[in-house]
GROMACS .gro file of C-alpha atoms in nm:
model
  391
    1UNK     CA    1   0.000   0.000   0.000
    2UNK     CA    2   0.099   0.367  -0.014
    3UNK     CA    3   0.377   0.481   0.217
    4UNK     CA    4   0.270   0.687   0.514
    5UNK     CA    5   0.409   1.038   0.475
    6UNK     CA    6   0.562   1.155   0.804
    7UNK     CA    7   0.390   1.443   0.979
    8UNK     CA    8   0.599   1.760   0.973
    9UNK     CA    9   0.562   1.780   1.352
   10UNK     CA   10   0.727   1.439   1.387
   11UNK     CA   11   1.020   1.553   1.173
   12UNK     CA   12   1.060   1.857   1.398
   13UNK     CA   13   1.059   1.638   1.710
   14UNK     CA   14   1.315   1.403   1.556
   15UNK     CA   15   1.540   1.697   1.470
   16UNK     CA   16   1.497   1.855   1.815
   17UNK     CA   17   1.616   1.537   1.987
   18UNK     CA   18   1.924   1.528   1.765
   19UNK     CA   19   1.983   1.900   1.822
   20UNK     CA   20   1.988   1.859   2.199
   21UNK     CA   21   2.226   1.565   2.173
   22UNK     CA   22   2.462   1.745   1.935
   23UNK     CA   23   2.463   2.106   2.053
   24UNK     CA   24   2.296   2.107   2.395
   25UNK     CA   25   1.983   2.310   2.467
   26UNK     CA   26   1.693   2.360   2.228
   27UNK     CA   27   1.657   2.500   1.881
   28UNK     CA   28   1.429   2.804   1.865
   29UNK     CA   29   1.360   2.816   1.491
   30UNK     CA   30   1.203   2.559   1.259
   31UNK     CA   31   1.120   2.582   0.888
   32UNK     CA   32   1.015   2.348   0.609
   33UNK     CA   33   1.029   2.346   0.231
   34UNK     CA   34   0.861   2.088   0.007
   35UNK     CA   35   0.982   1.862  -0.266
   36UNK     CA   36   0.781   1.860  -0.584
   37UNK     CA   37   0.645   1.641  -0.856
   38UNK     CA   38   0.637   1.777  -1.207
   39UNK     CA   39   0.307   1.669  -1.358
   40UNK     CA   40   0.408   1.753  -1.715
   41UNK     CA   41   0.675   1.966  -1.883
   42UNK     CA   42   1.008   1.783  -1.843
   43UNK     CA   43   1.342   1.926  -1.955
   44UNK     CA   44   1.164   2.237  -2.081
   45UNK     CA   45   1.264   2.484  -1.810
   46UNK     CA   46   1.615   2.553  -1.940
   47UNK     CA   47   1.465   2.590  -2.289
   48UNK     CA   48   1.252   2.886  -2.169
   49UNK     CA   49   0.941   2.668  -2.188
   50UNK     CA   50   0.654   2.580  -1.955
   51UNK     CA   51   0.652   2.346  -1.656
   52UNK     CA   52   0.364   2.232  -1.437
   53UNK     CA   53   0.473   2.111  -1.093
   54UNK     CA   54   0.294   2.081  -0.761
   55UNK     CA   55   0.446   2.099  -0.414
   56UNK     CA   56   0.440   1.777  -0.211
   57UNK     CA   57   0.373   1.698   0.154
   58UNK     CA   58   0.724   1.547   0.148
   59UNK     CA   59   0.945   1.816   0.301
   60UNK     CA   60   1.289   1.913   0.426
   61UNK     CA   61   1.286   2.049   0.780
   62UNK     CA   62   1.564   2.260   0.933
   63UNK     CA   63   1.567   2.352   1.300
   64UNK     CA   64   1.830   2.559   1.471
   65UNK     CA   65   1.935   2.876   1.648
   66UNK     CA   66   2.140   3.182   1.569
   67UNK     CA   67   2.489   3.213   1.721
   68UNK     CA   68   2.761   3.477   1.720
   69UNK     CA   69   3.037   3.220   1.678
   70UNK     CA   70   3.117   3.296   1.316
   71UNK     CA   71   3.060   2.928   1.246
   72UNK     CA   72   2.781   2.752   1.059
   73UNK     CA   73   2.740   2.407   1.214
   74UNK     CA   74   2.499   2.161   1.053
   75UNK     CA   75   2.406   1.799   1.109
   76UNK     CA   76   2.197   1.598   0.864
   77UNK     CA   77   1.988   1.303   0.976
   78UNK     CA   78   1.969   1.151   0.628
   79UNK     CA   79   2.114   0.802   0.625
   80UNK     CA   80   2.171   0.831   0.249
   81UNK     CA   81   2.380   1.150   0.260
   82UNK     CA   82   2.751   1.125   0.194
   83UNK     CA   83   2.976   1.135   0.500
   84UNK     CA   84   3.047   1.314   0.724
   85UNK     CA   85   2.697   1.388   0.850
   86UNK     CA   86   2.815   1.687   1.055
   87UNK     CA   87   2.996   1.987   0.908
   88UNK     CA   88   3.117   2.326   1.025
   89UNK     CA   89   3.238   2.615   0.813
   90UNK     CA   90   3.313   2.982   0.877
   91UNK     CA   91   3.062   3.244   0.775
   92UNK     CA   92   3.164   3.401   0.444
   93UNK     CA   93   3.345   3.732   0.408
   94UNK     CA   94   3.490   3.928   0.117
   95UNK     CA   95   3.837   3.807   0.209
   96UNK     CA   96   3.731   3.448   0.274
   97UNK     CA   97   3.436   3.347   0.050
   98UNK     CA   98   3.280   3.004   0.082
   99UNK     CA   99   3.402   2.729  -0.149
  100UNK     CA  100   3.250   2.395  -0.235
  101UNK     CA  101   3.392   2.068  -0.106
  102UNK     CA  102   3.305   1.743   0.069
  103UNK     CA  103   3.052   1.632   0.178
  104UNK     CA  104   2.838   1.707  -0.123
  105UNK     CA  105   2.512   1.756   0.070
  106UNK     CA  106   2.663   2.054   0.251
  107UNK     CA  107   2.737   2.233  -0.077
  108UNK     CA  108   2.367   2.308  -0.122
  109UNK     CA  109   2.362   2.480   0.216
  110UNK     CA  110   2.691   2.660   0.156
  111UNK     CA  111   2.563   2.790  -0.176
  112UNK     CA  112   2.256   2.944  -0.014
  113UNK     CA  113   2.461   3.098   0.269
  114UNK     CA  114   2.698   3.246   0.009
  115UNK     CA  115   2.408   3.396  -0.188
  116UNK     CA  116   2.205   3.518   0.109
  117UNK     CA  117   2.173   3.900   0.118
  118UNK     CA  118   2.177   3.933   0.499
  119UNK     CA  119   2.455   3.911   0.754
  120UNK     CA  120   2.496   3.556   0.884
  121UNK     CA  121   2.680   3.565   1.217
  122UNK     CA  122   2.663   3.189   1.265
  123UNK     CA  123   2.416   2.915   1.351
  124UNK     CA  124   2.370   2.563   1.479
  125UNK     CA  125   2.123   2.351   1.279
  126UNK     CA  126   1.987   2.002   1.219
  127UNK     CA  127   1.841   1.895   0.883
  128UNK     CA  128   1.597   1.611   0.830
  129UNK     CA  129   1.375   1.528   0.534
  130UNK     CA  130   1.100   1.303   0.406
  131UNK     CA  131   1.189   1.382   0.042
  132UNK     CA  132   1.363   1.072  -0.100
  133UNK     CA  133   1.716   1.147  -0.219
  134UNK     CA  134   1.772   1.074  -0.586
  135UNK     CA  135   1.402   1.015  -0.647
  136UNK     CA  136   1.347   1.300  -0.891
  137UNK     CA  137   1.129   1.485  -0.640
  138UNK     CA  138   1.374   1.771  -0.593
  139UNK     CA  139   1.533   1.700  -0.259
  140UNK     CA  140   1.809   1.947  -0.351
  141UNK     CA  141   1.580   2.248  -0.410
  142UNK     CA  142   1.385   2.154  -0.097
  143UNK     CA  143   1.710   2.176   0.103
  144UNK     CA  144   1.812   2.503  -0.061
  145UNK     CA  145   1.478   2.675  -0.006
  146UNK     CA  146   1.455   2.548   0.352
  147UNK     CA  147   1.803   2.687   0.417
  148UNK     CA  148   1.709   3.029   0.277
  149UNK     CA  149   1.389   3.038   0.486
  150UNK     CA  150   1.590   2.939   0.794
  151UNK     CA  151   1.839   3.221   0.731
  152UNK     CA  152   1.553   3.468   0.683
  153UNK     CA  153   1.414   3.361   1.019
  154UNK     CA  154   1.734   3.385   1.223
  155UNK     CA  155   1.864   3.709   1.063
  156UNK     CA  156   1.541   3.902   1.012
  157UNK     CA  157   1.647   3.973   0.652
  158UNK     CA  158   1.377   3.880   0.404
  159UNK     CA  159   1.406   3.841   0.028
  160UNK     CA  160   1.249   4.133  -0.155
  161UNK     CA  161   1.028   3.885  -0.341
  162UNK     CA  162   0.964   3.513  -0.368
  163UNK     CA  163   1.118   3.530  -0.714
  164UNK     CA  164   1.442   3.671  -0.573
  165UNK     CA  165   1.448   3.394  -0.315
  166UNK     CA  166   1.402   3.122  -0.575
  167UNK     CA  167   1.667   3.271  -0.803
  168UNK     CA  168   1.919   3.290  -0.518
  169UNK     CA  169   1.860   2.920  -0.447
  170UNK     CA  170   1.897   2.834  -0.816
  171UNK     CA  171   2.226   3.026  -0.824
  172UNK     CA  172   2.343   2.826  -0.523
  173UNK     CA  173   2.284   2.503  -0.711
  174UNK     CA  174   2.463   2.633  -1.021
  175UNK     CA  175   2.768   2.754  -0.831
  176UNK     CA  176   2.807   2.505  -0.546
  177UNK     CA  177   2.654   2.183  -0.682
  178UNK     CA  178   2.775   2.234  -1.040
  179UNK     CA  179   2.424   2.161  -1.166
  180UNK     CA  180   2.295   2.400  -1.436
  181UNK     CA  181   1.931   2.345  -1.334
  182UNK     CA  182   1.634   2.545  -1.453
  183UNK     CA  183   1.414   2.748  -1.219
  184UNK     CA  184   1.119   2.511  -1.172
  185UNK     CA  185   1.223   2.330  -0.854
  186UNK     CA  186   1.311   2.640  -0.654
  187UNK     CA  187   0.999   2.824  -0.776
  188UNK     CA  188   0.750   2.557  -0.671
  189UNK     CA  189   0.923   2.494  -0.337
  190UNK     CA  190   0.903   2.868  -0.269
  191UNK     CA  191   0.564   2.952  -0.423
  192UNK     CA  192   0.355   2.636  -0.392
  193UNK     CA  193   0.003   2.669  -0.251
  194UNK     CA  194  -0.214   2.399  -0.103
  195UNK     CA  195  -0.477   2.273  -0.350
  196UNK     CA  196  -0.299   2.416  -0.655
  197UNK     CA  197  -0.043   2.315  -0.912
  198UNK     CA  198   0.171   2.594  -1.061
  199UNK     CA  199   0.212   2.670  -1.430
  200UNK     CA  200   0.548   2.844  -1.469
  201UNK     CA  201   0.659   3.032  -1.777
  202UNK     CA  202   1.034   2.983  -1.749
  203UNK     CA  203   1.105   3.274  -1.984
  204UNK     CA  204   0.905   3.550  -1.818
  205UNK     CA  205   0.919   3.382  -1.475
  206UNK     CA  206   0.546   3.445  -1.445
  207UNK     CA  207   0.355   3.176  -1.260
  208UNK     CA  208  -0.014   3.091  -1.244
  209UNK     CA  209  -0.185   2.883  -0.977
  210UNK     CA  210  -0.413   2.616  -1.124
  211UNK     CA  211  -0.670   2.467  -0.882
  212UNK     CA  212  -0.638   2.092  -0.842
  213UNK     CA  213  -0.894   1.984  -0.585
  214UNK     CA  214  -1.122   1.734  -0.759
  215UNK     CA  215  -1.168   1.453  -0.503
  216UNK     CA  216  -1.245   1.198  -0.775
  217UNK     CA  217  -0.886   1.190  -0.903
  218UNK     CA  218  -0.547   1.129  -0.746
  219UNK     CA  219  -0.182   1.158  -0.839
  220UNK     CA  220   0.018   0.853  -0.737
  221UNK     CA  221   0.394   0.891  -0.726
  222UNK     CA  222   0.576   0.561  -0.761
  223UNK     CA  223   0.942   0.555  -0.663
  224UNK     CA  224   1.130   0.298  -0.868
  225UNK     CA  225   1.397   0.307  -0.594
  226UNK     CA  226   1.656   0.326  -0.868
  227UNK     CA  227   1.857   0.621  -0.745
  228UNK     CA  228   1.963   0.867  -1.011
  229UNK     CA  229   2.222   1.139  -1.010
  230UNK     CA  230   2.228   1.440  -1.241
  231UNK     CA  231   2.572   1.567  -1.143
  232UNK     CA  232   2.742   1.366  -1.419
  233UNK     CA  233   2.747   1.450  -1.788
  234UNK     CA  234   2.395   1.356  -1.898
  235UNK     CA  235   2.207   1.668  -1.788
  236UNK     CA  236   2.466   1.923  -1.909
  237UNK     CA  237   2.495   1.731  -2.236
  238UNK     CA  238   2.119   1.748  -2.301
  239UNK     CA  239   2.126   2.118  -2.225
  240UNK     CA  240   2.412   2.180  -2.471
  241UNK     CA  241   2.237   1.976  -2.739
  242UNK     CA  242   1.923   2.187  -2.707
  243UNK     CA  243   2.124   2.506  -2.738
  244UNK     CA  244   2.307   2.367  -3.040
  245UNK     CA  245   1.977   2.297  -3.215
  246UNK     CA  246   1.846   2.644  -3.131
  247UNK     CA  247   2.162   2.807  -3.266
  248UNK     CA  248   2.146   2.613  -3.593
  249UNK     CA  249   1.786   2.729  -3.638
  250UNK     CA  250   1.883   3.090  -3.561
  251UNK     CA  251   1.678   3.094  -3.242
  252UNK     CA  252   1.770   3.218  -2.896
  253UNK     CA  253   1.626   2.901  -2.746
  254UNK     CA  254   1.390   2.617  -2.834
  255UNK     CA  255   1.089   2.805  -2.695
  256UNK     CA  256   1.111   3.015  -3.013
  257UNK     CA  257   1.121   2.716  -3.248
  258UNK     CA  258   0.845   2.509  -3.404
  259UNK     CA  259   0.855   2.151  -3.526
  260UNK     CA  260   0.838   2.293  -3.879
  261UNK     CA  261   1.154   2.497  -3.812
  262UNK     CA  262   1.323   2.184  -3.683
  263UNK     CA  263   1.229   1.984  -3.992
  264UNK     CA  264   1.369   2.254  -4.221
  265UNK     CA  265   1.708   2.229  -4.050
  266UNK     CA  266   1.716   1.854  -4.000
  267UNK     CA  267   2.002   1.802  -4.245
  268UNK     CA  268   2.219   2.041  -4.043
  269UNK     CA  269   2.172   1.850  -3.717
  270UNK     CA  270   2.297   1.515  -3.601
  271UNK     CA  271   2.022   1.260  -3.545
  272UNK     CA  272   2.078   1.277  -3.171
  273UNK     CA  273   2.054   1.657  -3.152
  274UNK     CA  274   1.746   1.649  -3.375
  275UNK     CA  275   1.573   1.407  -3.138
  276UNK     CA  276   1.660   1.616  -2.832
  277UNK     CA  277   1.513   1.925  -2.993
  278UNK     CA  278   1.205   1.735  -3.108
  279UNK     CA  279   1.129   1.641  -2.749
  280UNK     CA  280   1.183   1.991  -2.609
  281UNK     CA  281   0.976   2.170  -2.874
  282UNK     CA  282   0.687   1.922  -2.858
  283UNK     CA  283   0.693   1.912  -2.476
  284UNK     CA  284   0.673   2.291  -2.446
  285UNK     CA  285   0.365   2.292  -2.671
  286UNK     CA  286   0.217   1.986  -2.500
  287UNK     CA  287   0.250   2.137  -2.152
  288UNK     CA  288   0.069   2.459  -2.238
  289UNK     CA  289  -0.211   2.264  -2.408
  290UNK     CA  290  -0.235   2.010  -2.127
  291UNK     CA  291  -0.298   2.274  -1.862
  292UNK     CA  292  -0.587   2.413  -2.068
  293UNK     CA  293  -0.726   2.061  -2.094
  294UNK     CA  294  -0.693   2.008  -1.719
  295UNK     CA  295  -0.878   2.331  -1.643
  296UNK     CA  296  -1.173   2.175  -1.830
  297UNK     CA  297  -1.143   1.855  -1.623
  298UNK     CA  298  -1.076   1.646  -1.933
  299UNK     CA  299  -0.869   1.389  -1.748
  300UNK     CA  300  -0.875   1.139  -2.034
  301UNK     CA  301  -0.701   1.379  -2.272
  302UNK     CA  302  -0.470   1.513  -2.003
  303UNK     CA  303  -0.363   1.159  -1.916
  304UNK     CA  304  -0.298   1.085  -2.283
  305UNK     CA  305  -0.068   1.386  -2.294
  306UNK     CA  306   0.117   1.264  -1.984
  307UNK     CA  307   0.182   0.932  -2.156
  308UNK     CA  308   0.293   1.108  -2.475
  309UNK     CA  309   0.536   1.308  -2.262
  310UNK     CA  310   0.684   0.987  -2.122
  311UNK     CA  311   0.726   0.834  -2.466
  312UNK     CA  312   0.901   1.147  -2.589
  313UNK     CA  313   1.136   1.144  -2.290
  314UNK     CA  314   1.206   0.776  -2.351
  315UNK     CA  315   1.250   0.776  -2.728
  316UNK     CA  316   1.372   1.127  -2.818
  317UNK     CA  317   1.536   1.263  -2.504
  318UNK     CA  318   1.656   0.921  -2.387
  319UNK     CA  319   1.647   1.000  -2.014
  320UNK     CA  320   1.417   0.718  -1.905
  321UNK     CA  321   1.533   0.372  -1.800
  322UNK     CA  322   1.392   0.020  -1.809
  323UNK     CA  323   1.250   0.045  -1.455
  324UNK     CA  324   1.058   0.366  -1.528
  325UNK     CA  325   0.931   0.226  -1.858
  326UNK     CA  326   0.817  -0.086  -1.676
  327UNK     CA  327   0.628   0.119  -1.417
  328UNK     CA  328   0.454   0.331  -1.680
  329UNK     CA  329   0.356   0.032  -1.894
  330UNK     CA  330   0.219  -0.151  -1.591
  331UNK     CA  331   0.019   0.151  -1.473
  332UNK     CA  332  -0.146   0.187  -1.814
  333UNK     CA  333  -0.281  -0.167  -1.783
  334UNK     CA  334  -0.498  -0.068  -1.484
  335UNK     CA  335  -0.860   0.039  -1.543
  336UNK     CA  336  -0.914   0.393  -1.414
  337UNK     CA  337  -0.562   0.513  -1.497
  338UNK     CA  338  -0.569   0.815  -1.728
  339UNK     CA  339  -0.196   0.846  -1.793
  340UNK     CA  340   0.150   0.795  -1.650
  341UNK     CA  341   0.499   0.930  -1.705
  342UNK     CA  342   0.845   0.952  -1.558
  343UNK     CA  343   0.902   1.272  -1.362
  344UNK     CA  344   1.222   1.455  -1.280
  345UNK     CA  345   1.555   1.448  -1.457
  346UNK     CA  346   1.541   1.079  -1.542
  347UNK     CA  347   1.770   0.775  -1.524
  348UNK     CA  348   1.570   0.643  -1.230
  349UNK     CA  349   1.357   0.807  -0.967
  350UNK     CA  350   0.979   0.828  -0.988
  351UNK     CA  351   0.677   0.810  -1.211
  352UNK     CA  352   0.359   1.013  -1.165
  353UNK     CA  353   0.024   0.861  -1.256
  354UNK     CA  354  -0.316   1.027  -1.285
  355UNK     CA  355  -0.582   0.782  -1.172
  356UNK     CA  356  -0.940   0.772  -1.049
  357UNK     CA  357  -0.936   0.790  -0.670
  358UNK     CA  358  -1.139   0.470  -0.645
  359UNK     CA  359  -0.872   0.284  -0.846
  360UNK     CA  360  -0.564   0.385  -0.644
  361UNK     CA  361  -0.548   0.056  -0.453
  362UNK     CA  362  -0.581  -0.142  -0.776
  363UNK     CA  363  -0.295   0.055  -0.928
  364UNK     CA  364  -0.070  -0.012  -0.629
  365UNK     CA  365  -0.159  -0.382  -0.615
  366UNK     CA  366  -0.100  -0.428  -0.987
  367UNK     CA  367   0.235  -0.250  -0.970
  368UNK     CA  368   0.352  -0.461  -0.677
  369UNK     CA  369   0.258  -0.771  -0.874
  370UNK     CA  370   0.414  -0.668  -1.205
  371UNK     CA  371   0.718  -0.453  -1.122
  372UNK     CA  372   1.044  -0.642  -1.092
  373UNK     CA  373   1.185  -0.401  -0.831
  374UNK     CA  374   1.067  -0.285  -0.490
  375UNK     CA  375   0.862   0.031  -0.541
  376UNK     CA  376   0.725   0.273  -0.285
  377UNK     CA  377   0.411   0.480  -0.338
  378UNK     CA  378   0.292   0.824  -0.233
  379UNK     CA  379  -0.064   0.941  -0.289
  380UNK     CA  380  -0.032   1.318  -0.282
  381UNK     CA  381  -0.235   1.633  -0.297
  382UNK     CA  382  -0.087   1.973  -0.391
  383UNK     CA  383   0.071   2.114  -0.076
  384UNK     CA  384   0.206   2.439   0.067
  385UNK     CA  385   0.540   2.594  -0.019
  386UNK     CA  386   0.813   2.685   0.228
  387UNK     CA  387   0.701   2.810   0.570
  388UNK     CA  388   0.812   2.878   0.924
  389UNK     CA  389   0.695   2.620   1.177
  390UNK     CA  390   0.597   2.626   1.539
  391UNK     CA  391   0.859   2.481   1.771
   0.00000   0.00000   0.00000
């Protein structure tokens, strides 16, 4: 059956116990920031296209307290994080800026501290999370946004806008995690609202809340438990290939191109670059159309578009894997399933499936029977973005 999602209050209690054991005394500040699932619109954000994520009840929690020590001391409770699980580094200054290093998980925090506009005198903190690492549900952006919200709380310095906050977190990932990600993950973790998905125009950075409260449907996230990593060459390579195609067509980016433009220039592109561009251009168009379809509650057509998205990611963008393909194919065999697709960067992680609420148990049972791996399931509703918590 579906995994029970931990209550945020239980994550805070877990972190508080660890805080007392590590630092002595109690933390006085607690914040959370959610992971996300992208319903449709994959690998479109860095092509200035459209994405359509929703925030999840799976969150990263940071608790802590401000100090005047000049040190940032952090402990993570994640058993999957690289060692060591406790780090300390000096607060940045013009003469001694922060630099990336081991362990990798701390680089996301360092990057946010380095890009934070306020004065950070020091802090003690504990991090815990219910967002699965490597699952394609944006554990990294969840950690970045939670860190920024924590710094806002302990310093009293607020971002001038939610957009500024998200952009600072994106910059942290670019500079300290060496991941040239788009803006989607940080935007939804910052701006998510309960009961709504968020259509984001990644060119204008305008976002539109889209109500998603119909009790007759559900989104089931299935974790293949094949852990992916995007810090290798695959993600940057796809990004370069998209830019190459845009340049050949005389376009700033693939948002400006049509499939007709692509066909005209096919002879000037390698087959691989052509396929990458075909996915990005069609996915940008598909995402915008799919949201209009969803507003009209046409779940059959919306689900068909989700499945088309998966096939494009599998065949043209080549970022799926056998486990994800197996999960999608199995889900589509279940009566009441409208559509299914991989979500996130690819090469493992999760699928997202739109299904009638009354058929959720059938979907889970069928997947457990058919899937060769050991999946976990989350039945999720659109949740709130980052927030300060009672402690």
